[in-house]
Coordinates of C-alpha atoms in Angstrom, one line a residue:
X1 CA -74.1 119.4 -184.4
X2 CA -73.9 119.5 -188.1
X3 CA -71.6 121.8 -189.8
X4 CA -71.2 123.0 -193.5
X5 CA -68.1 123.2 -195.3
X6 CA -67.0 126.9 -194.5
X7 CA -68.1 125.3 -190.6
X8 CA -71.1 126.9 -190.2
X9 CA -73.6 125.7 -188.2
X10 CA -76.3 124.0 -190.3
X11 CA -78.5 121.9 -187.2
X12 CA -78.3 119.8 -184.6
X13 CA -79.2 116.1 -184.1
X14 CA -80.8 115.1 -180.7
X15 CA -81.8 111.7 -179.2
X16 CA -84.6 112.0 -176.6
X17 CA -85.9 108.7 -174.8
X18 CA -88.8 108.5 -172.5
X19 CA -88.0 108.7 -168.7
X20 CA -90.1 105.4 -168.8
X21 CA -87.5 103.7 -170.8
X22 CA -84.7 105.4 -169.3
X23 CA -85.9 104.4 -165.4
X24 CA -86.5 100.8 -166.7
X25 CA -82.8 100.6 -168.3
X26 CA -81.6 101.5 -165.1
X27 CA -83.6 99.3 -163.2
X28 CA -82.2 96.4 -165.2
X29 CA -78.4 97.4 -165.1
X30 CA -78.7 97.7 -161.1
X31 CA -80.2 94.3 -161.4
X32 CA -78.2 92.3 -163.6
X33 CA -75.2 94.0 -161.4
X34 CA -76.4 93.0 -158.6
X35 CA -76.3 89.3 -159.5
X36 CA -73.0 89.2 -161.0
X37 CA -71.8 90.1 -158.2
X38 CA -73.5 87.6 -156.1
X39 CA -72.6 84.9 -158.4
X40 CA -68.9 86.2 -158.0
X41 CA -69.1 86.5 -154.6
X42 CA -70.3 82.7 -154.8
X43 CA -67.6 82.2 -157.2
X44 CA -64.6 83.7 -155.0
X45 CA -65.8 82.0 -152.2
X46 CA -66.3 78.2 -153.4
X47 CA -62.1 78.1 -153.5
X48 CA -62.5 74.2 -151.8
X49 CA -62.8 71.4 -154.1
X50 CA -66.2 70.5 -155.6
X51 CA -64.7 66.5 -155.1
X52 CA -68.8 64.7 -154.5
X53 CA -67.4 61.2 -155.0
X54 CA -67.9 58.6 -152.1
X55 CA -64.9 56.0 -152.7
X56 CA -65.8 52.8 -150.1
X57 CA -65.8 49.1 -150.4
X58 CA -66.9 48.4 -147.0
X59 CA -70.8 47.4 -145.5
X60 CA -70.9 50.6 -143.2
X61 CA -69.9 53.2 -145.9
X62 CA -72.5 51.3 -148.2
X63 CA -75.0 51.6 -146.3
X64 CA -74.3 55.2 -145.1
X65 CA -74.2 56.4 -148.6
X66 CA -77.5 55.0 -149.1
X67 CA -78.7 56.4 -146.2
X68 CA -77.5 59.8 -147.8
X69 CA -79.1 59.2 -150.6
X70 CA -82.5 58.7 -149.3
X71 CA -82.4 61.8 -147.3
X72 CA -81.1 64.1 -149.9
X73 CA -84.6 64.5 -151.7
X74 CA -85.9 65.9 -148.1
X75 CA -85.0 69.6 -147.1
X76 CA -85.0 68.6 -143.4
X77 CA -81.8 69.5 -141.1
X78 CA -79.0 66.8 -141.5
X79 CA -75.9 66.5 -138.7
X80 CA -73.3 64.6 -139.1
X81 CA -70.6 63.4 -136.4
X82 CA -67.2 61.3 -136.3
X83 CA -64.0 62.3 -135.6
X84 CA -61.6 64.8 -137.2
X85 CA -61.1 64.2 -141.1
X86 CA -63.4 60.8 -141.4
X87 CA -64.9 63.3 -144.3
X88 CA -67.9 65.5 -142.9
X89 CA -67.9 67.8 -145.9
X90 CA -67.4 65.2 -148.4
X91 CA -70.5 63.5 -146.9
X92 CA -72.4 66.8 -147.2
X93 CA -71.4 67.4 -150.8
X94 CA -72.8 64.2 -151.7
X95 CA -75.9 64.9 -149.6
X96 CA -76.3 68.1 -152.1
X97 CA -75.3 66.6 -155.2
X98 CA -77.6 63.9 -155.0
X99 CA -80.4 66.2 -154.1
X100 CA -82.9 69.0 -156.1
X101 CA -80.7 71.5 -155.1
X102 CA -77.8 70.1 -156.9
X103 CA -77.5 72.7 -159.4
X104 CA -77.6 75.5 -156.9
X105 CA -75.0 76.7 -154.8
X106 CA -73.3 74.8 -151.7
X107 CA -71.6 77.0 -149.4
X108 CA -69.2 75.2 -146.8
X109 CA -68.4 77.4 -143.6
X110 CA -65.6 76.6 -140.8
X111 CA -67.6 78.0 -138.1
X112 CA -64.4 78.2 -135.7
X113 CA -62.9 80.6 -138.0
X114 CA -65.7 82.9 -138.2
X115 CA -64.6 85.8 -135.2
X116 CA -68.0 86.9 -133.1
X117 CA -67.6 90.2 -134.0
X118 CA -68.1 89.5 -137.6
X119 CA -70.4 86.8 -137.0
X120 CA -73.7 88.7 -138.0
X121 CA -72.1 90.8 -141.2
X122 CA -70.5 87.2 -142.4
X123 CA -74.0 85.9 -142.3
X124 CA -76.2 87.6 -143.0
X125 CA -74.4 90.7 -144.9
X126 CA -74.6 94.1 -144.8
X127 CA -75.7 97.2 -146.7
X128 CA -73.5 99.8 -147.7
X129 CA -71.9 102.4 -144.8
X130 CA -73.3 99.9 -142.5
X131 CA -70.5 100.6 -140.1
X132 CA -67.0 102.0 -140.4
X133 CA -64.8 100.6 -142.9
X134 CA -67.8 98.8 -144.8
X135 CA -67.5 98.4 -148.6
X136 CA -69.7 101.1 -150.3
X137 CA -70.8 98.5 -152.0
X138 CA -72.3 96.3 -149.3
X139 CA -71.5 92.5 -148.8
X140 CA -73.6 89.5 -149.6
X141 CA -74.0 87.2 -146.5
X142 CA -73.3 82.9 -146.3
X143 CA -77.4 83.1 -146.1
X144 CA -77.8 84.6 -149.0
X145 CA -75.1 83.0 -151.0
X146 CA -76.9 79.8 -150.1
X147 CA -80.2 80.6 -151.3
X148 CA -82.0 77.6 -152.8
X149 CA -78.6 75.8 -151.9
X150 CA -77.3 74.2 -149.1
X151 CA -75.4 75.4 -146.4
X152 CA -72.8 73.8 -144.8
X153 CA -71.6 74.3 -140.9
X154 CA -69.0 72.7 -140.1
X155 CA -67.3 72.6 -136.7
X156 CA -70.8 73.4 -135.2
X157 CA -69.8 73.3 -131.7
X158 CA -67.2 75.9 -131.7
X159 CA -70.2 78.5 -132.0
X160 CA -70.1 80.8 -129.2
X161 CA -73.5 81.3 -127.5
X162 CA -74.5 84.9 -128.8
X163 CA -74.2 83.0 -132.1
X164 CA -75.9 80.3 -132.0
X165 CA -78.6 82.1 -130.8
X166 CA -78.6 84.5 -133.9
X167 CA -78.3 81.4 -135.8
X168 CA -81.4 79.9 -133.9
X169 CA -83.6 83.1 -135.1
X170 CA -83.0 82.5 -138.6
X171 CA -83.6 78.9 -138.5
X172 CA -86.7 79.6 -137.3
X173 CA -88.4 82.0 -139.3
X174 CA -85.9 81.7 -142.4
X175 CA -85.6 85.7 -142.4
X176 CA -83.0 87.8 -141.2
X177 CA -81.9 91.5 -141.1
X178 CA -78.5 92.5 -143.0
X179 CA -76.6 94.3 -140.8
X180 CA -77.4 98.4 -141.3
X181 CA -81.2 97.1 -142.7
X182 CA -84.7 97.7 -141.5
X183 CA -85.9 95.4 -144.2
X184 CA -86.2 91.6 -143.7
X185 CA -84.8 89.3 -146.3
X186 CA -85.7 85.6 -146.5
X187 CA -83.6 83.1 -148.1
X188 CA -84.7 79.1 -149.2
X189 CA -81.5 77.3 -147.4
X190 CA -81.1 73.6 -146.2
X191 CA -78.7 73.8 -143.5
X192 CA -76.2 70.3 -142.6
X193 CA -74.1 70.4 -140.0
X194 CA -71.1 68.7 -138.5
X195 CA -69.2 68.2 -135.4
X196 CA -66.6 65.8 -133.8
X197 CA -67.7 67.0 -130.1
X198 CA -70.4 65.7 -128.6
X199 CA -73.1 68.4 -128.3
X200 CA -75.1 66.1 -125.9
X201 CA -72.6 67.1 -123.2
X202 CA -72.2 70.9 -124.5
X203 CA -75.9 70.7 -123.9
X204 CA -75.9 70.0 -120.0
X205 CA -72.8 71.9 -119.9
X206 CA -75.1 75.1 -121.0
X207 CA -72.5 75.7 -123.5
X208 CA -74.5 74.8 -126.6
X209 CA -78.4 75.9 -126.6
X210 CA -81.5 72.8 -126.4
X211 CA -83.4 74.5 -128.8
X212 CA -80.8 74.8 -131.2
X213 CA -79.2 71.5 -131.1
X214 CA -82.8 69.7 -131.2
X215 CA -83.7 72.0 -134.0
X216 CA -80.3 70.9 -136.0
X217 CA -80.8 66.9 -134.9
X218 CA -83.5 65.9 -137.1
X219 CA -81.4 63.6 -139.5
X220 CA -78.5 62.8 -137.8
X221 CA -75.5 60.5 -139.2
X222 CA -72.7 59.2 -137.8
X223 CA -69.3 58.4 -140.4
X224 CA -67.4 55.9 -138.8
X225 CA -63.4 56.8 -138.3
X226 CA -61.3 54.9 -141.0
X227 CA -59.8 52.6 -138.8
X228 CA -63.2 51.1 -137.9
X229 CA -63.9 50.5 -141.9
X230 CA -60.6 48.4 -143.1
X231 CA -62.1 47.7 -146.1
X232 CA -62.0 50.9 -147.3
X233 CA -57.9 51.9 -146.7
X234 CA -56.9 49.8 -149.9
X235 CA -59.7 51.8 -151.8
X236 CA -59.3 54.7 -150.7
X237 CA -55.1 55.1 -151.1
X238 CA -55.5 53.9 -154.8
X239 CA -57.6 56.4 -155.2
X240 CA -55.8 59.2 -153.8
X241 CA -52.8 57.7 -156.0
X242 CA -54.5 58.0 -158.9
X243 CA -55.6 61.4 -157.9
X244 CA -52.1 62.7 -157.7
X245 CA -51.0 60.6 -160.4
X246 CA -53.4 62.8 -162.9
X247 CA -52.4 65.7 -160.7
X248 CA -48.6 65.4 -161.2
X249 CA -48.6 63.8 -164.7
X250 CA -47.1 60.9 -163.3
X251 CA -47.7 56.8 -163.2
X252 CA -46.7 55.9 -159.9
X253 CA -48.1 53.8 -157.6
X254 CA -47.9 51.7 -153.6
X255 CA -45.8 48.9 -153.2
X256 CA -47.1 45.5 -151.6
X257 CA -45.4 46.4 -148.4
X258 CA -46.1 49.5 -148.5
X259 CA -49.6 48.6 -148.9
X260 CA -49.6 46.3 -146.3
X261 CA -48.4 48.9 -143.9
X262 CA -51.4 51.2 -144.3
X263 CA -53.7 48.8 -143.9
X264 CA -52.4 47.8 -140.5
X265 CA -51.7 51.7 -139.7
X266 CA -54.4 52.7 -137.1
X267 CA -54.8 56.2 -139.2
X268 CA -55.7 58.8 -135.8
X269 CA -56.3 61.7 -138.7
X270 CA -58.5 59.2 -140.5
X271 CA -59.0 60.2 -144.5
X272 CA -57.5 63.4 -144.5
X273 CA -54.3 62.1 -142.5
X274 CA -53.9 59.7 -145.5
X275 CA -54.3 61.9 -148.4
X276 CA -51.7 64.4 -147.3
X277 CA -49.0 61.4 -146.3
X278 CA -49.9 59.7 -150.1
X279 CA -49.5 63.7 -151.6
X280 CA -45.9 63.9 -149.2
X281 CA -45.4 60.7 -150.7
X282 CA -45.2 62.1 -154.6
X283 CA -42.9 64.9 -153.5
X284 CA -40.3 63.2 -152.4
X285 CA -40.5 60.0 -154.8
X286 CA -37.2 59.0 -156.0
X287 CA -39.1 56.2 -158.2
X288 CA -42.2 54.9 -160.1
X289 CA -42.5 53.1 -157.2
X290 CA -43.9 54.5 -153.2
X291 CA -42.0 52.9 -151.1
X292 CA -42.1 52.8 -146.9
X293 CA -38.9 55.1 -147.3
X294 CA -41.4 58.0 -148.8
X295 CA -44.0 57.8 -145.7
X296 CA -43.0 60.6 -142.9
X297 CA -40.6 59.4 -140.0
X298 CA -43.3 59.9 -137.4
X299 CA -45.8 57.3 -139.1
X300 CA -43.1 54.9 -139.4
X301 CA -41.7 55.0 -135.6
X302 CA -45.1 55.6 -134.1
X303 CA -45.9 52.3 -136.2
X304 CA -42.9 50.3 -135.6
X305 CA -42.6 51.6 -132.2
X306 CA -45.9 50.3 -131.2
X307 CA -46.7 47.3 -133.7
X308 CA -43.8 45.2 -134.7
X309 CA -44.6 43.1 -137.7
X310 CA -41.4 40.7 -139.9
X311 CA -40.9 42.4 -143.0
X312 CA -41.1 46.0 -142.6
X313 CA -38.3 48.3 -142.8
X314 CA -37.2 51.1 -144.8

């Protein structure tokens, strides 16, 4: 309204916009929010590190990242095996980084921590008032995350059977139904898994499915645990020093007997085992210098215990 100076009304000023327009604007806003909040959900999600770097000196890592790299341009299923902390997701980091989908998302899932209850509104999502106590805003599945990414399984064999069967449909057709939907959605995902068990036996034990396990085997790799790649331990805990040295704002770094011990440590939690012992290591330094006295006490008596060697003491 327009008003004179005594305040009488003098007319009125109206905007008027096509329902066209109107309908359109709103089809955008719903649109654009939509994908913020799948690139937040994305975003929330990713909290591991985005670490792609293969750090090995020796013939058998060579050669495996190689292998990796020749197998990253495909979109074909990849497993990988070796024992706990050898690097499984690291391996399947690379695998994405070095492939088209690079610059699209990769998701990494623990499927052991993933209840069967929640299994199918995890994966594949769900629409709002799906079921009691769903967000009225619906949730964006793994699946859909993933799209034109890659998603990562790890701890495949720890999948119940009810799951890897719903797991199994998708694979197949590449759709799936959000929980509280009628509508299919399809999603463009490369799936790599990994496992320390062998699914071989899970197979004949009809505790893991045939068709699943054949249909996940296509590309399969095998990481070798540390202790089999010596080469690598001196490469590897410089690294992880100079890691924590940037970390920490420090300039510390192994001794030569302290050296010497890790490489003749048998390392039983392989790559991760070192990398939190080298990180203990920078907590408790009382010097520029790590020395054996700044390892934990059960490395050093399960190592002295069982492999005397002249020289080391702490």
């Amino acid at each position: 309204p327009y008003f004179d100076q005594d305040g009488n009304l003098e007319y009125v000023i109206t905007n008027n916009r096509s329902d066209i327009v109107m309908d359109e604007f709103a089809r955008l806003l719903a649109y654009e929010q939509e994908q913020h909040a799948h690139y937040k959900n994305i975003t929330n999600y990713l909290c591991s590190s985005t670490e792609t770097k293969m750090i090995c000196t020796s013939p058998q890592m060579h050669a495996l990242r190689w292998e990796c790299s020749t197998i990253a341009s495909t979109n074909s299923p990849v497993m990988l095996f070796g024992e706990s902390g050898v690097g499984k997701e690291l391996v399947s980091k690379f695998i994405h980084s070095e492939s088209p989908r690079s610059s699209q998302p990769f998701i990494p899932v623990n499927c052991s921590a993933i209840p069967p209850e929640l299994f199918e509104s995890e994966f594949f999502g769900y629409r709002p008032g799906a079921f009691t106590g769903a967000s009225s805003k619906g949730k964006t599945g793994l699946l859909q995350m993933a799209d034109h990414g890659t998603l990562f399984l790890d701890e495949l064999g720890e999948l119940p059977l009810l799951m890897q069967s719903k797991l199994l449909r998708f694979i197949e057709s590449g759709e799936f139904y959000p929980v509280g939907s009628s509508k299919t959605e399809k999603v463009d995902v490369r799936i790599i898994t990994a496992t320390n068990r062998n699914l071989l036996e899970m197979v004949q034990e009809k505790t893991f499915r045939s068709d699943l396990y054949y249909r996940l085997h296509v590309l399969p790799i095998h990481i070798p645990a540390l202790r089999d790649r010596p080469d690598d331990i001196e490469a590897i805990s410089l690294y992880f020093v100079d890691h924590y040295n940037q970390k920490y704002y420090k300039r510390t770094y192994l001794s030569e007997k302290n050296m010497e011990f890790l490489l003749h440590y048998s390392w039983p939690g392989n790559v991760r085992e070192m990398k939190n012992i080298i990180e203990g290591a920078f907590n408790l330094l009382s010097s520029r210098v790590i020395q054996l006295s700044d390892l934990p006490e059960y490395l050093l008596r399960e190592e002295i215990g069982t492999k005397p060697r002249e020289g080391i003491s702490t």
